Amino acid sequence: MPSLPPLNPDLADREAWSHYWAGVPLASGGCLPGLPRPAAAALESLWATFFRALPPGARVLDLGTGAGAVPRFASTLRKDLKLLGVDYVKDLTLGVPNLEFVGGVAMEALPFADAQFDAVTSQFSIEYAKEPAPSELLRVLKPDAAWMVVAHHSRSVILEQNRRRLAALDDLCGAAGLLETAGGLADRPHVPLAEARQALRPLIGTLQQRHPGQGIVTDAASFVLGVLGHPLVMDELRRVQGEMGMEQLRLRALLRAALDDEAVQALATKLSRSNHPALVDAVPAPGTGLPLAWSLRSR
Ligand SMILES: C[S@@+](CC[C@H](N)C(=O)[O-])C[C@H]1O[C@@H](n2cnc3c(N)ncnc32)[C@H](O)[C@@H]1O
Protein backbone atom coordinates (compact mmCIF):
# COMPACT_ATOMS: atom_id res chain seq x y z
CA MET A 1 0.00 0.00 0.00
CA PRO A 2 1.15 3.64 -0.36
CA SER A 3 2.10 3.98 3.27
CA LEU A 4 0.58 6.69 5.42
CA PRO A 5 2.99 9.61 5.90
CA PRO A 6 5.21 9.33 8.98
CA LEU A 7 4.75 11.96 11.64
CA ASN A 8 7.19 14.79 11.20
CA PRO A 9 9.41 14.52 14.28
CA ASP A 10 10.66 18.09 13.79
CA LEU A 11 7.21 19.61 13.91
CA ALA A 12 7.46 22.24 16.61
CA ASP A 13 5.26 22.24 19.70
CA ARG A 14 4.26 25.73 18.60
CA GLU A 15 2.62 24.31 15.49
CA ALA A 16 0.81 21.73 17.60
CA TRP A 17 -0.59 24.54 19.78
CA SER A 18 -1.56 26.65 16.73
CA HIS A 19 -3.35 23.65 15.33
CA TYR A 20 -5.07 22.99 18.66
CA TRP A 21 -6.32 26.54 19.17
CA ALA A 22 -7.52 26.66 15.54
CA GLY A 23 -9.74 23.66 16.24
CA VAL A 24 -11.36 24.46 19.58
CA PRO A 25 -13.94 27.14 20.33
CA LEU A 26 -11.88 29.81 22.08
CA ALA A 27 -14.51 30.41 24.74
CA SER A 28 -14.44 26.69 25.62
CA GLY A 29 -12.42 27.14 28.81
CA GLY A 30 -8.84 26.79 27.67
CA CYS A 31 -6.51 23.89 27.28
CA LEU A 32 -8.50 21.57 29.58
CA PRO A 33 -12.10 21.86 28.36
CA GLY A 34 -13.04 18.52 29.98
CA LEU A 35 -11.80 19.48 33.46
CA PRO A 36 -14.46 18.39 36.00
CA ARG A 37 -16.31 21.32 37.57
CA PRO A 38 -14.88 20.81 41.13
CA ALA A 39 -11.32 20.90 39.72
CA ALA A 40 -12.07 24.00 37.64
CA ALA A 41 -13.58 25.60 40.77
CA ALA A 42 -10.41 24.83 42.76
CA LEU A 43 -8.33 26.71 40.17
CA GLU A 44 -10.82 29.58 40.02
CA SER A 45 -10.67 29.93 43.78
CA LEU A 46 -6.87 30.39 43.63
CA TRP A 47 -7.19 32.96 40.87
CA ALA A 48 -10.02 34.78 42.62
CA THR A 49 -7.87 35.27 45.74
CA PHE A 50 -5.00 36.50 43.58
CA PHE A 51 -7.00 38.95 41.44
CA ARG A 52 -9.06 40.36 44.32
CA ALA A 53 -5.86 41.44 46.09
CA LEU A 54 -4.55 43.52 43.14
CA PRO A 55 -4.59 47.32 43.32
CA PRO A 56 -7.31 49.23 41.37
CA GLY A 57 -6.61 49.48 37.64
CA ALA A 58 -3.70 47.02 37.88
CA ARG A 59 -1.94 46.18 34.62
CA VAL A 60 -1.80 42.37 34.39
CA LEU A 61 0.25 40.29 31.95
CA ASP A 62 -0.87 36.68 31.31
CA LEU A 63 1.81 34.45 29.79
CA GLY A 64 0.94 31.65 27.35
CA THR A 65 -2.62 32.83 27.42
CA GLY A 66 -4.01 30.41 24.80
CA ALA A 67 -7.78 30.87 24.76
CA GLY A 68 -7.41 33.36 27.60
CA ALA A 69 -8.78 31.19 30.43
CA VAL A 70 -7.08 33.24 33.17
CA PRO A 71 -7.75 36.80 31.93
CA ARG A 72 -11.27 35.75 30.91
CA PHE A 73 -11.90 34.73 34.52
CA ALA A 74 -10.18 37.89 35.83
CA SER A 75 -12.45 40.06 33.69
CA THR A 76 -15.54 38.50 35.26
CA LEU A 77 -14.23 39.49 38.71
CA ARG A 78 -12.68 42.89 38.06
CA LYS A 79 -13.64 45.23 35.24
CA ASP A 80 -10.96 47.72 36.26
CA LEU A 81 -7.99 45.45 35.48
CA LYS A 82 -6.00 46.16 32.31
CA LEU A 83 -5.38 42.67 30.99
CA LEU A 84 -2.77 41.75 28.40
CA GLY A 85 -2.38 38.16 27.17
CA VAL A 86 0.60 36.93 25.16
CA ASP A 87 1.28 33.61 23.44
CA TYR A 88 3.69 32.40 20.80
CA VAL A 89 0.64 31.33 18.81
CA LYS A 90 -0.54 34.17 16.56
CA ASP A 91 -4.06 34.88 15.38
CA LEU A 92 -6.09 34.15 18.49
CA THR A 93 -9.22 36.27 18.79
CA LEU A 94 -10.27 36.08 22.41
CA GLY A 95 -13.25 38.44 22.55
CA VAL A 96 -12.79 39.51 26.18
CA PRO A 97 -13.67 43.21 26.60
CA ASN A 98 -10.78 44.43 28.79
CA LEU A 99 -8.21 41.99 27.37
CA GLU A 100 -5.64 42.91 24.75
CA PHE A 101 -3.92 39.96 23.05
CA VAL A 102 -0.50 39.96 21.39
CA GLY A 103 0.39 36.81 19.46
CA GLY A 104 3.80 35.66 18.27
CA VAL A 105 5.35 36.45 21.67
CA ALA A 106 7.71 33.91 23.25
CA MET A 107 7.91 33.90 27.04
CA GLU A 108 11.67 33.61 26.70
CA ALA A 109 11.90 37.10 25.15
CA LEU A 110 9.08 39.34 26.30
CA PRO A 111 8.83 42.49 24.18
CA PHE A 112 8.27 44.76 27.17
CA ALA A 113 10.48 47.17 29.08
CA ASP A 114 11.47 46.34 32.65
CA ALA A 115 9.00 46.87 35.50
CA GLN A 116 5.86 47.44 33.41
CA PHE A 117 3.26 45.26 35.11
CA ASP A 118 1.45 45.24 38.46
CA ALA A 119 0.96 41.47 38.18
CA VAL A 120 2.02 38.55 35.98
CA THR A 121 0.11 35.27 35.69
CA SER A 122 0.67 31.94 33.97
CA GLN A 123 -1.57 28.90 33.93
CA PHE A 124 -0.14 25.66 32.52
CA SER A 125 2.23 27.73 30.42
CA ILE A 126 5.60 28.77 31.81
CA GLU A 127 6.62 25.17 32.48
CA TYR A 128 6.56 24.64 28.69
CA ALA A 129 8.99 27.49 28.11
CA LYS A 130 12.77 27.44 28.19
CA GLU A 131 15.21 29.74 29.91
CA PRO A 132 15.09 32.64 30.53
CA ALA A 133 11.28 32.67 30.82
CA PRO A 134 11.21 32.87 34.67
CA SER A 135 13.63 35.79 34.77
CA GLU A 136 11.67 37.46 31.97
CA LEU A 137 8.55 37.19 34.17
CA LEU A 138 10.39 38.92 37.03
CA ARG A 139 12.00 41.51 34.75
CA VAL A 140 8.71 42.92 33.43
CA LEU A 141 7.11 42.95 36.90
CA LYS A 142 7.21 46.14 38.98
CA PRO A 143 9.31 45.82 42.17
CA ASP A 144 7.29 44.05 44.88
CA ALA A 145 4.39 43.38 42.49
CA ALA A 146 2.58 40.02 42.69
CA TRP A 147 2.80 37.04 40.37
CA MET A 148 1.15 33.62 40.36
CA VAL A 149 1.87 30.52 38.30
CA VAL A 150 -0.32 27.42 38.13
CA ALA A 151 1.76 24.62 36.62
CA HIS A 152 1.32 20.98 35.66
CA HIS A 153 2.21 18.48 38.40
CA SER A 154 3.86 15.29 37.20
CA ARG A 155 1.59 13.15 39.45
CA SER A 156 -1.65 15.05 38.80
CA VAL A 157 -4.96 13.62 37.64
CA ILE A 158 -4.45 15.60 34.45
CA LEU A 159 -1.14 13.86 33.77
CA GLU A 160 -2.56 10.44 34.67
CA GLN A 161 -5.43 10.85 32.21
CA ASN A 162 -3.27 12.23 29.45
CA ARG A 163 -0.59 9.52 29.85
CA ARG A 164 -3.32 6.95 29.26
CA ARG A 165 -4.70 8.85 26.28
CA LEU A 166 -1.24 9.17 24.75
CA ALA A 167 -0.62 5.43 25.17
CA ALA A 168 -3.88 4.77 23.27
CA LEU A 169 -2.95 7.25 20.54
CA ASP A 170 0.51 5.69 20.20
CA ASP A 171 -1.09 2.26 19.73
CA LEU A 172 -3.64 3.56 17.23
CA CYS A 173 -1.04 5.40 15.15
CA GLY A 174 1.94 3.06 15.46
CA ALA A 175 3.36 0.93 12.64
CA ALA A 176 0.97 -1.99 13.23
CA GLY A 177 -1.74 0.30 14.62
CA LEU A 178 -5.34 0.59 13.56
CA LEU A 179 -4.85 3.37 11.02
CA GLU A 180 -1.91 1.69 9.26
CA THR A 181 -3.74 -1.62 9.21
CA ALA A 182 -6.87 0.02 7.80
CA GLY A 183 -4.67 1.78 5.21
CA GLY A 184 -3.23 -1.59 4.19
CA LEU A 185 -6.71 -3.03 3.69
CA ALA A 186 -7.94 0.05 1.81
CA ASP A 187 -5.02 -0.42 -0.55
CA ARG A 188 -6.36 -3.85 -1.54
CA PRO A 189 -9.65 -2.93 -3.26
CA HIS A 190 -10.24 -6.54 -4.32
CA VAL A 191 -10.84 -7.47 -0.65
CA PRO A 192 -14.62 -7.27 -0.11
CA LEU A 193 -15.67 -4.53 2.29
CA ALA A 194 -17.28 -6.89 4.81
CA GLU A 195 -14.12 -9.01 4.86
CA ALA A 196 -11.90 -5.94 5.35
CA ARG A 197 -14.03 -4.76 8.26
CA GLN A 198 -14.00 -8.24 9.78
CA ALA A 199 -10.21 -8.33 9.50
CA LEU A 200 -9.98 -5.24 11.71
CA ARG A 201 -12.14 -6.56 14.54
CA PRO A 202 -9.49 -8.60 16.43
CA LEU A 203 -7.15 -5.60 16.49
CA ILE A 204 -9.98 -3.33 17.68
CA GLY A 205 -10.78 -5.85 20.45
CA THR A 206 -7.13 -5.94 21.55
CA LEU A 207 -6.92 -2.14 21.62
CA GLN A 208 -10.13 -1.88 23.64
CA GLN A 209 -8.79 -4.38 26.18
CA ARG A 210 -5.44 -2.64 26.40
CA HIS A 211 -6.94 0.85 26.80
CA PRO A 212 -10.15 0.43 28.81
CA GLY A 213 -12.34 3.52 28.96
CA GLN A 214 -10.39 5.38 26.29
CA GLY A 215 -13.05 6.96 24.08
CA ILE A 216 -10.43 7.64 21.43
CA VAL A 217 -10.19 3.88 20.70
CA THR A 218 -13.96 3.58 20.23
CA ASP A 219 -14.02 6.72 18.07
CA ALA A 220 -11.11 5.54 15.94
CA ALA A 221 -12.71 2.11 15.53
CA SER A 222 -16.03 3.56 14.29
CA PHE A 223 -14.11 5.91 12.03
CA VAL A 224 -12.01 3.22 10.30
CA LEU A 225 -14.91 0.79 9.98
CA GLY A 226 -17.02 3.55 8.42
CA VAL A 227 -14.35 5.00 6.16
CA LEU A 228 -13.26 1.75 4.52
CA GLY A 229 -15.88 1.95 1.78
CA HIS A 230 -15.33 5.67 1.20
CA PRO A 231 -13.95 6.72 -2.22
CA LEU A 232 -11.36 8.99 -0.53
CA VAL A 233 -10.45 6.48 2.16
CA MET A 234 -6.68 7.10 2.02
CA ASP A 235 -7.12 10.89 2.23
CA GLU A 236 -9.44 10.47 5.19
CA LEU A 237 -7.05 8.12 6.99
CA ARG A 238 -4.19 10.56 6.41
CA ARG A 239 -6.28 13.46 7.69
CA VAL A 240 -7.16 11.65 10.91
CA GLN A 241 -3.62 10.40 11.38
CA GLY A 242 -2.45 14.02 11.02
CA GLU A 243 -4.95 15.14 13.69
CA MET A 244 -3.86 12.39 16.04
CA GLY A 245 -0.22 13.16 15.35
CA MET A 246 -0.76 16.76 16.44
CA GLU A 247 -2.37 15.57 19.64
CA GLN A 248 0.53 13.16 20.26
CA LEU A 249 2.95 16.08 19.94
CA ARG A 250 0.95 18.19 22.33
CA LEU A 251 0.64 15.39 24.90
CA ARG A 252 4.36 14.59 24.70
CA ALA A 253 5.05 18.28 25.31
CA LEU A 254 2.73 18.12 28.35
CA LEU A 255 4.58 15.09 29.75
CA ARG A 256 7.93 16.85 29.30
CA ALA A 257 6.63 20.09 30.82
CA ALA A 258 5.01 18.69 33.98
CA LEU A 259 7.05 19.41 37.10
CA ASP A 260 8.10 16.83 39.68
CA ASP A 261 9.12 17.89 43.22
CA GLU A 262 12.66 18.74 42.19
CA ALA A 263 11.64 20.66 39.07
CA VAL A 264 9.05 22.73 40.92
CA GLN A 265 11.64 23.72 43.52
CA ALA A 266 14.03 24.69 40.73
CA LEU A 267 11.35 26.88 39.15
CA ALA A 268 10.54 28.39 42.56
CA THR A 269 14.20 29.29 43.04
CA LYS A 270 14.28 31.02 39.65
CA LEU A 271 11.13 32.95 40.54
CA SER A 272 12.36 34.04 43.98
CA ARG A 273 13.41 37.63 44.55
CA SER A 274 15.76 38.55 47.37
CA ASN A 275 12.97 39.80 49.64
CA HIS A 276 10.25 37.49 48.24
CA PRO A 277 10.93 33.74 48.18
CA ALA A 278 8.40 31.99 45.93
CA LEU A 279 5.71 30.02 47.78
CA VAL A 280 4.96 26.55 46.41
CA ASP A 281 1.90 24.38 47.08
CA ALA A 282 0.40 21.25 45.58
CA VAL A 283 -3.25 21.98 44.74
CA PRO A 284 -5.37 18.87 45.47
CA ALA A 285 -7.81 17.59 42.85
CA PRO A 286 -11.10 17.45 44.80
CA GLY A 287 -12.27 13.92 45.59
CA THR A 288 -9.35 12.09 43.97
CA GLY A 289 -6.52 11.94 46.51
CA LEU A 290 -4.23 13.15 43.72
CA PRO A 291 -2.82 16.58 43.01
CA LEU A 292 -4.41 18.80 40.38
CA ALA A 293 -1.49 21.17 39.81
CA TRP A 294 1.24 23.19 41.50
CA SER A 295 0.69 26.74 42.53
CA LEU A 296 3.69 29.06 42.83
CA ARG A 297 3.20 32.61 43.97
CA SER A 298 4.97 35.64 45.25
CA ARG A 299 2.81 35.98 48.38
C1 LIG B 1 -1.53 24.37 28.14
S1 LIG B 1 -1.81 25.84 27.22
C2 LIG B 1 -2.42 26.92 28.48
C3 LIG B 1 -3.26 28.04 27.95
C4 LIG B 1 -3.96 28.88 29.02
N1 LIG B 1 -3.01 29.55 29.88
C5 LIG B 1 -4.95 28.07 29.82
O1 LIG B 1 -4.82 27.99 31.04
O2 LIG B 1 -5.88 27.52 29.22
C6 LIG B 1 -0.14 26.41 27.00
C7 LIG B 1 -0.04 27.67 26.17
O3 LIG B 1 1.29 28.17 26.27
C8 LIG B 1 1.72 28.56 24.99
N2 LIG B 1 3.19 28.45 25.00
C9 LIG B 1 3.92 27.33 25.20
N3 LIG B 1 5.22 27.61 25.19
C10 LIG B 1 5.31 28.95 24.99
C11 LIG B 1 6.42 29.86 24.90
N4 LIG B 1 7.67 29.42 25.01
N5 LIG B 1 6.16 31.17 24.69
C12 LIG B 1 4.88 31.62 24.58
N6 LIG B 1 3.79 30.81 24.65
C13 LIG B 1 4.02 29.50 24.86
C14 LIG B 1 1.03 27.62 24.02
O4 LIG B 1 0.93 28.16 22.74
C15 LIG B 1 -0.33 27.44 24.69
O5 LIG B 1 -1.26 28.38 24.22
CSV table of N, CA and C in Angstrom, one decimal, residues 43-143:
chain,number,residue,atom,x,y,z
A,43,LEU,N,-9.2,25.8,40.8
A,43,LEU,CA,-8.3,26.7,40.2
A,43,LEU,C,-8.9,28.1,40.2
A,44,GLU,N,-10.2,28.2,40.0
A,44,GLU,CA,-10.8,29.6,40.0
A,44,GLU,C,-10.7,30.2,41.4
A,45,SER,N,-10.8,29.4,42.4
A,45,SER,CA,-10.7,29.9,43.8
A,45,SER,C,-9.3,30.5,44.0
A,46,LEU,N,-8.2,29.8,43.5
A,46,LEU,CA,-6.9,30.4,43.6
A,46,LEU,C,-6.8,31.7,42.9
A,47,TRP,N,-7.3,31.7,41.7
A,47,TRP,CA,-7.2,33.0,40.9
A,47,TRP,C,-8.0,34.1,41.5
A,48,ALA,N,-9.2,33.7,42.0
A,48,ALA,CA,-10.0,34.8,42.6
A,48,ALA,C,-9.3,35.5,43.8
A,49,THR,N,-8.6,34.7,44.6
A,49,THR,CA,-7.9,35.3,45.7
A,49,THR,C,-6.8,36.2,45.2
A,50,PHE,N,-6.1,35.7,44.2
A,50,PHE,CA,-5.0,36.5,43.6
A,50,PHE,C,-5.5,37.8,43.0
A,51,PHE,N,-6.5,37.7,42.1
A,51,PHE,CA,-7.0,38.9,41.4
A,51,PHE,C,-7.7,39.9,42.4
A,52,ARG,N,-8.4,39.4,43.4
A,52,ARG,CA,-9.1,40.4,44.3
A,52,ARG,C,-8.1,41.2,45.1
A,53,ALA,N,-6.8,40.7,45.3
A,53,ALA,CA,-5.9,41.4,46.1
A,53,ALA,C,-5.1,42.5,45.3
A,54,LEU,N,-5.3,42.6,44.0
A,54,LEU,CA,-4.5,43.5,43.1
A,54,LEU,C,-5.1,44.9,43.3
A,55,PRO,N,-4.2,45.9,43.2
A,55,PRO,CA,-4.6,47.3,43.3
A,55,PRO,C,-5.6,47.7,42.2
A,56,PRO,N,-6.4,48.8,42.4
A,56,PRO,CA,-7.3,49.2,41.4
A,56,PRO,C,-6.6,49.6,40.1
A,57,GLY,N,-7.2,49.1,38.9
A,57,GLY,CA,-6.6,49.5,37.6
A,57,GLY,C,-5.3,48.8,37.3
A,58,ALA,N,-5.0,47.7,38.1
A,58,ALA,CA,-3.7,47.0,37.9
A,58,ALA,C,-3.5,46.5,36.4
A,59,ARG,N,-2.3,46.7,36.0
A,59,ARG,CA,-1.9,46.2,34.6
A,59,ARG,C,-1.4,44.8,34.8
A,60,VAL,N,-2.1,43.8,34.2
A,60,VAL,CA,-1.8,42.4,34.4
A,60,VAL,C,-1.4,41.7,33.1
A,61,LEU,N,-0.2,41.0,33.1
A,61,LEU,CA,0.3,40.3,32.0
A,61,LEU,C,0.0,38.8,32.2
A,62,ASP,N,-0.7,38.1,31.2
A,62,ASP,CA,-0.9,36.7,31.3
A,62,ASP,C,0.0,36.0,30.3
A,63,LEU,N,0.9,35.1,30.7
A,63,LEU,CA,1.8,34.4,29.8
A,63,LEU,C,1.2,33.2,29.2
A,64,GLY,N,1.5,32.9,28.0
A,64,GLY,CA,0.9,31.6,27.3
A,64,GLY,C,-0.6,31.6,27.5
A,65,THR,N,-1.2,32.6,27.1
A,65,THR,CA,-2.6,32.8,27.4
A,65,THR,C,-3.6,31.9,26.7
A,66,GLY,N,-3.2,31.3,25.5
A,66,GLY,CA,-4.0,30.4,24.8
A,66,GLY,C,-5.4,31.0,24.5
A,67,ALA,N,-6.4,30.3,25.0
A,67,ALA,CA,-7.8,30.9,24.8
A,67,ALA,C,-8.1,31.9,25.8
A,68,GLY,N,-7.2,32.3,26.7
A,68,GLY,CA,-7.4,33.4,27.6
A,68,GLY,C,-8.2,32.9,28.8
A,69,ALA,N,-8.0,31.7,29.3
A,69,ALA,CA,-8.8,31.2,30.4
A,69,ALA,C,-8.6,32.1,31.7
A,70,VAL,N,-7.3,32.5,31.9
A,70,VAL,CA,-7.1,33.2,33.2
A,70,VAL,C,-7.6,34.7,33.0
A,71,PRO,N,-7.2,35.4,32.0
A,71,PRO,CA,-7.8,36.8,31.9
A,71,PRO,C,-9.3,36.8,31.7
A,72,ARG,N,-9.8,35.8,31.1
A,72,ARG,CA,-11.3,35.7,30.9
A,72,ARG,C,-11.9,35.7,32.3
A,73,PHE,N,-11.3,34.8,33.2
A,73,PHE,CA,-11.9,34.7,34.5
A,73,PHE,C,-11.7,36.0,35.3
A,74,ALA,N,-10.5,36.6,35.1
A,74,ALA,CA,-10.2,37.9,35.8
A,74,ALA,C,-11.2,39.0,35.4
A,75,SER,N,-11.6,39.0,34.2
A,75,SER,CA,-12.5,40.1,33.7
A,75,SER,C,-13.9,39.9,34.2
A,76,THR,N,-14.2,38.7,34.7
A,76,THR,CA,-15.5,38.5,35.3
A,76,THR,C,-15.5,39.0,36.7
A,77,LEU,N,-14.3,39.0,37.3
A,77,LEU,CA,-14.2,39.5,38.7
A,77,LEU,C,-14.0,41.0,38.8
A,78,ARG,N,-13.2,41.5,37.9
A,78,ARG,CA,-12.7,42.9,38.1
A,78,ARG,C,-12.7,43.6,36.7
A,79,LYS,N,-13.6,44.5,36.5
A,79,LYS,CA,-13.6,45.2,35.2
A,79,LYS,C,-12.5,46.3,35.1
A,80,ASP,N,-12.0,46.6,36.3
A,80,ASP,CA,-11.0,47.7,36.3
A,80,ASP,C,-9.6,47.2,35.8
A,81,LEU,N,-9.3,45.9,35.8
A,81,LEU,CA,-8.0,45.5,35.5
A,81,LEU,C,-7.7,45.7,34.0
A,82,LYS,N,-6.4,46.0,33.7
A,82,LYS,CA,-6.0,46.2,32.3
A,82,LYS,C,-5.2,44.9,32.0
A,83,LEU,N,-5.9,44.0,31.2
A,83,LEU,CA,-5.4,42.7,31.0
A,83,LEU,C,-4.7,42.6,29.6
A,84,LEU,N,-3.5,42.0,29.7
A,84,LEU,CA,-2.8,41.7,28.4
A,84,LEU,C,-2.4,40.3,28.4
A,85,GLY,N,-2.8,39.6,27.3
A,85,GLY,CA,-2.4,38.2,27.2
A,85,GLY,C,-1.4,38.0,26.0
A,86,VAL,N,-0.4,37.2,26.2
A,86,VAL,CA,0.6,36.9,25.2
A,86,VAL,C,0.7,35.4,25.0
A,87,ASP,N,1.1,35.0,23.7
A,87,ASP,CA,1.3,33.6,23.4
A,87,ASP,C,2.2,33.5,22.2
A,88,TYR,N,2.9,32.5,22.1
A,88,TYR,CA,3.7,32.4,20.8
A,88,TYR,C,2.8,32.0,19.6
A,89,VAL,N,1.6,31.5,19.9
A,89,VAL,CA,0.6,31.3,18.8
A,89,VAL,C,0.1,32.7,18.4
A,90,LYS,N,0.0,32.9,17.1
A,90,LYS,CA,-0.5,34.2,16.6
A,90,LYS,C,-2.0,34.0,16.4
A,91,ASP,N,-2.7,35.0,15.9
A,91,ASP,CA,-4.1,34.9,15.4
A,91,ASP,C,-5.1,34.2,16.3
A,92,LEU,N,-5.0,34.6,17.6
A,92,LEU,CA,-6.1,34.2,18.5
A,92,LEU,C,-7.0,35.4,18.7
A,93,THR,N,-8.3,35.2,18.5
A,93,THR,CA,-9.2,36.3,18.8
A,93,THR,C,-10.0,35.9,20.0
A,94,LEU,N,-9.8,36.6,21.1
A,94,LEU,CA,-10.3,36.1,22.4
A,94,LEU,C,-11.6,36.7,22.8
A,95,GLY,N,-11.9,37.9,22.3
A,95,GLY,CA,-13.2,38.4,22.6
A,95,GLY,C,-13.5,38.7,24.0
A,96,VAL,N,-12.5,39.1,24.8
A,96,VAL,CA,-12.8,39.5,26.2
A,96,VAL,C,-12.6,41.0,26.2
A,97,PRO,N,-13.6,41.8,26.7
A,97,PRO,CA,-13.7,43.2,26.6
A,97,PRO,C,-12.4,43.9,27.1
A,98,ASN,N,-11.9,43.7,28.3
A,98,ASN,CA,-10.8,44.4,28.8
A,98,ASN,C,-9.5,43.7,28.6
A,99,LEU,N,-9.4,42.8,27.6
A,99,LEU,CA,-8.2,42.0,27.4
A,99,LEU,C,-7.6,42.3,26.0
A,100,GLU,N,-6.4,42.7,26.0
A,100,GLU,CA,-5.6,42.9,24.7
A,100,GLU,C,-4.8,41.7,24.5
A,101,PHE,N,-4.7,41.2,23.3
A,101,PHE,CA,-3.9,40.0,23.0
A,101,PHE,C,-2.8,40.3,22.0
A,102,VAL,N,-1.6,39.8,22.4
A,102,VAL,CA,-0.5,40.0,21.4
A,102,VAL,C,0.0,38.6,21.1
A,103,GLY,N,-0.1,38.1,19.9
A,103,GLY,CA,0.4,36.8,19.5
A,103,GLY,C,1.8,36.9,19.0
A,104,GLY,N,2.4,35.7,18.8
A,104,GLY,CA,3.8,35.7,18.3
A,104,GLY,C,4.8,36.1,19.3
A,105,VAL,N,4.4,36.0,20.6
A,105,VAL,CA,5.4,36.5,21.7
A,105,VAL,C,5.8,35.2,22.5
A,106,ALA,N,7.1,35.0,22.5
A,106,ALA,CA,7.7,33.9,23.3
A,106,ALA,C,8.0,34.4,24.7
A,107,MET,N,7.7,33.5,25.6
A,107,MET,CA,7.9,33.9,27.0
A,107,MET,C,9.4,34.1,27.3
A,108,GLU,N,10.2,33.5,26.5
A,108,GLU,CA,11.7,33.6,26.7
A,108,GLU,C,12.2,35.0,26.3
A,109,ALA,N,11.4,35.8,25.6
A,109,ALA,CA,11.9,37.1,25.2
A,109,ALA,C,10.7,38.0,25.1
A,110,LEU,N,10.3,38.5,26.3
A,110,LEU,CA,9.1,39.3,26.3
A,110,LEU,C,9.4,40.7,25.7
A,111,PRO,N,8.5,41.2,24.8
A,111,PRO,CA,8.8,42.5,24.2
A,111,PRO,C,8.4,43.7,25.0
A,112,PHE,N,8.7,43.7,26.3
A,112,PHE,CA,8.3,44.8,27.2
A,112,PHE,C,9.5,45.3,27.9
A,113,ALA,N,9.4,46.6,28.3
A,113,ALA,CA,10.5,47.2,29.1
A,113,ALA,C,10.4,46.6,30.5
A,114,ASP,N,11.4,46.8,31.3
A,114,ASP,CA,11.5,46.3,32.7
A,114,ASP,C,10.4,47.0,33.5
A,115,ALA,N,9.9,46.3,34.5
A,115,ALA,CA,9.0,46.9,35.5
A,115,ALA,C,7.8,47.6,34.9
A,116,GLN,N,7.0,46.9,34.1
A,116,GLN,CA,5.9,47.4,33.4
A,116,GLN,C,4.5,47.0,34.1
A,117,PHE,N,4.5,45.9,34.7
A,117,PHE,CA,3.3,45.3,35.1
A,117,PHE,C,3.1,45.2,36.6
A,118,ASP,N,1.8,45.3,37.0
A,118,ASP,CA,1.5,45.2,38.5
A,118,ASP,C,1.2,43.8,38.9
A,119,ALA,N,1.1,42.9,37.9
A,119,ALA,CA,1.0,41.5,38.2
A,119,ALA,C,1.3,40.7,36.9
A,120,VAL,N,1.8,39.5,37.1
A,120,VAL,CA,2.0,38.6,36.0
A,120,VAL,C,1.4,37.2,36.4
A,121,THR,N,0.7,36.6,35.4
A,121,THR,CA,0.1,35.3,35.7
A,121,THR,C,0.5,34.3,34.6
A,122,SER,N,0.4,33.0,35.0
A,122,SER,CA,0.7,31.9,34.0
A,122,SER,C,-0.1,30.7,34.5
A,123,GLN,N,-0.9,30.1,33.6
A,123,GLN,CA,-1.6,28.9,33.9
A,123,GLN,C,-1.2,27.8,32.9
A,124,PHE,N,-0.6,26.8,33.4
A,124,PHE,CA,-0.1,25.7,32.5
A,124,PHE,C,0.6,26.2,31.3
A,125,SER,N,1.5,27.1,31.5
A,125,SER,CA,2.2,27.7,30.4
A,125,SER,C,3.7,27.8,30.6
A,126,ILE,N,4.2,28.5,31.7
A,126,ILE,CA,5.6,28.8,31.8
A,126,ILE,C,6.4,27.5,31.9
A,127,GLU,N,5.8,26.4,32.4
A,127,GLU,CA,6.6,25.2,32.5
A,127,GLU,C,6.9,24.6,31.1
A,128,TYR,N,6.2,25.1,30.1
A,128,TYR,CA,6.6,24.6,28.7
A,128,TYR,C,7.7,25.4,28.1
A,129,ALA,N,8.0,26.6,28.7
A,129,ALA,CA,9.0,27.5,28.1
A,129,ALA,C,10.4,27.1,28.6
A,130,LYS,N,11.4,27.7,27.8
A,130,LYS,CA,12.8,27.4,28.2
A,130,LYS,C,13.3,28.6,29.0
A,131,GLU,N,14.6,28.6,29.3
A,131,GLU,CA,15.2,29.7,29.9
A,131,GLU,C,15.3,30.8,28.9
A,132,PRO,N,15.2,32.1,29.2
A,132,PRO,CA,15.1,32.6,30.5
A,132,PRO,C,13.7,33.1,30.9
A,133,ALA,N,12.7,32.2,30.6
A,133,ALA,CA,11.3,32.7,30.8
A,133,ALA,C,11.0,33.1,32.3
A,134,PRO,N,11.5,32.4,33.3
A,134,PRO,CA,11.2,32.9,34.7
A,134,PRO,C,11.8,34.2,35.0
A,135,SER,N,13.1,34.5,34.5
A,135,SER,CA,13.6,35.8,34.8
A,135,SER,C,13.0,36.9,33.9
A,136,GLU,N,12.4,36.5,32.8
A,136,GLU,CA,11.7,37.5,32.0
A,136,GLU,C,10.4,37.9,32.7
A,137,LEU,N,9.8,36.9,33.4
A,137,LEU,CA,8.6,37.2,34.2
A,137,LEU,C,8.9,38.2,35.2
A,138,LEU,N,10.0,38.0,35.9
A,138,LEU,CA,10.4,38.9,37.0
A,138,LEU,C,10.8,40.3,36.5
A,139,ARG,N,11.5,40.3,35.3
A,139,ARG,CA,12.0,41.5,34.7
A,139,ARG,C,10.9,42.5,34.4
A,140,VAL,N,9.8,42.0,33.9
A,140,VAL,CA,8.7,42.9,33.4
A,140,VAL,C,7.8,43.3,34.6
A,141,LEU,N,8.0,42.7,35.7
A,141,LEU,CA,7.1,43.0,36.9
A,141,LEU,C,7.7,44.2,37.7
A,142,LYS,N,6.8,45.0,38.1
A,142,LYS,CA,7.2,46.1,39.0
A,142,LYS,C,7.8,45.6,40.3
A,143,PRO,N,8.7,46.3,40.9
A,143,PRO,CA,9.3,45.8,42.2
A,143,PRO,C,8.2,45.5,43.2
